[in-house]
């Protein structure tokens, strides 16, 4: 990422920031504190104004953007951490999953992996607390609670 800075006499400063898709984000900071943000879709194109912020609002947004209030945790899968030892993960069943076409009882997921299925997402429908006779289908997403190791076992078990 390259950042170019230039003076705008009588106005303030301009910062041009190269983005990953070869576009540029242009930030103009006026001497009055006002900030204007522009997007230049390609190097020789005109900039399009995105929005304008007051000095105070720009500082608040900047604090949020730098992560002062929330730092996301990046993982390879969707998960929610309940405690140090427990988390909720979502696992999608494929057409060739060994549990597709079986009921939860027959699939014996908890006995084999230790993870408990707390919901099944099927299209727009969510089956909460699924009964043992709930049939698992390809493209279902299993919502499970368990330890990291139990989720690893679950992933391996349902993907074959």
PDB file of N, CA and C in Angstrom, residues 1 17-25 39-43:
ATOM      1  N   UNK A   1       0.849  -1.174   0.000  1.00  0.00           N
ATOM      2  CA  UNK A   1       0.000   0.000   0.000  1.00  0.00           C
ATOM      3  C   UNK A   1       0.893   1.234   0.000  1.00  0.00           C
ATOM      4  N   UNK A  17      -4.310   7.046  -1.364  1.00  0.00           N
ATOM      5  CA  UNK A  17      -3.951   5.724  -0.857  1.00  0.00           C
ATOM      6  C   UNK A  17      -4.269   4.688  -1.929  1.00  0.00           C
ATOM      7  N   UNK A  18      -3.243   3.951  -2.373  1.00  0.00           N
ATOM      8  CA  UNK A  18      -3.447   2.889  -3.360  1.00  0.00           C
ATOM      9  C   UNK A  18      -4.163   1.719  -2.699  1.00  0.00           C
ATOM     10  N   UNK A  19      -5.242   1.250  -3.332  1.00  0.00           N
ATOM     11  CA  UNK A  19      -5.983   0.102  -2.822  1.00  0.00           C
ATOM     12  C   UNK A  19      -5.599  -1.139  -3.622  1.00  0.00           C
ATOM     13  N   UNK A  20      -5.997  -2.298  -3.140  1.00  0.00           N
ATOM     14  CA  UNK A  20      -5.596  -3.565  -3.761  1.00  0.00           C
ATOM     15  C   UNK A  20      -6.091  -3.733  -5.188  1.00  0.00           C
ATOM     16  N   UNK A  21      -7.218  -3.120  -5.550  1.00  0.00           N
ATOM     17  CA  UNK A  21      -7.775  -3.303  -6.893  1.00  0.00           C
ATOM     18  C   UNK A  21      -7.322  -2.212  -7.865  1.00  0.00           C
ATOM     19  N   UNK A  22      -6.233  -1.533  -7.548  1.00  0.00           N
ATOM     20  CA  UNK A  22      -5.642  -0.459  -8.347  1.00  0.00           C
ATOM     21  C   UNK A  22      -6.447   0.835  -8.318  1.00  0.00           C
ATOM     22  N   UNK A  23      -7.503   0.885  -7.522  1.00  0.00           N
ATOM     23  CA  UNK A  23      -8.204   2.149  -7.334  1.00  0.00           C
ATOM     24  C   UNK A  23      -7.474   2.931  -6.239  1.00  0.00           C
ATOM     25  N   UNK A  24      -7.878   4.174  -6.046  1.00  0.00           N
ATOM     26  CA  UNK A  24      -7.257   5.012  -5.021  1.00  0.00           C
ATOM     27  C   UNK A  24      -8.327   5.641  -4.156  1.00  0.00           C
ATOM     28  N   UNK A  25      -8.064   5.637  -2.860  1.00  0.00           N
ATOM     29  CA  UNK A  25      -8.881   6.371  -1.909  1.00  0.00           C
ATOM     30  C   UNK A  25      -8.198   7.708  -1.693  1.00  0.00           C
ATOM     31  N   UNK A  39     -13.191   8.441  -4.184  1.00  0.00           N
ATOM     32  CA  UNK A  39     -12.680   7.198  -4.751  1.00  0.00           C
ATOM     33  C   UNK A  39     -12.344   7.457  -6.213  1.00  0.00           C
ATOM     34  N   UNK A  40     -11.118   7.082  -6.568  1.00  0.00           N
ATOM     35  CA  UNK A  40     -10.682   7.160  -7.963  1.00  0.00           C
ATOM     36  C   UNK A  40     -10.622   5.706  -8.455  1.00  0.00           C
ATOM     37  N   UNK A  41     -11.595   5.279  -9.296  1.00  0.00           N
ATOM     38  CA  UNK A  41     -11.665   3.869  -9.693  1.00  0.00           C
ATOM     39  C   UNK A  41     -10.442   3.365 -10.438  1.00  0.00           C
ATOM     40  N   UNK A  42      -9.769   4.212 -11.185  1.00  0.00           N
ATOM     41  CA  UNK A  42      -8.545   3.828 -11.882  1.00  0.00           C
ATOM     42  C   UNK A  42      -7.635   5.047 -11.940  1.00  0.00           C
ATOM     43  N   UNK A  43      -6.334   4.830 -12.161  1.00  0.00           N
ATOM     44  CA  UNK A  43      -5.364   5.929 -12.024  1.00  0.00           C
ATOM     45  C   UNK A  43      -5.686   7.193 -12.816  1.00  0.00           C
TER      46      UNK A  43
END
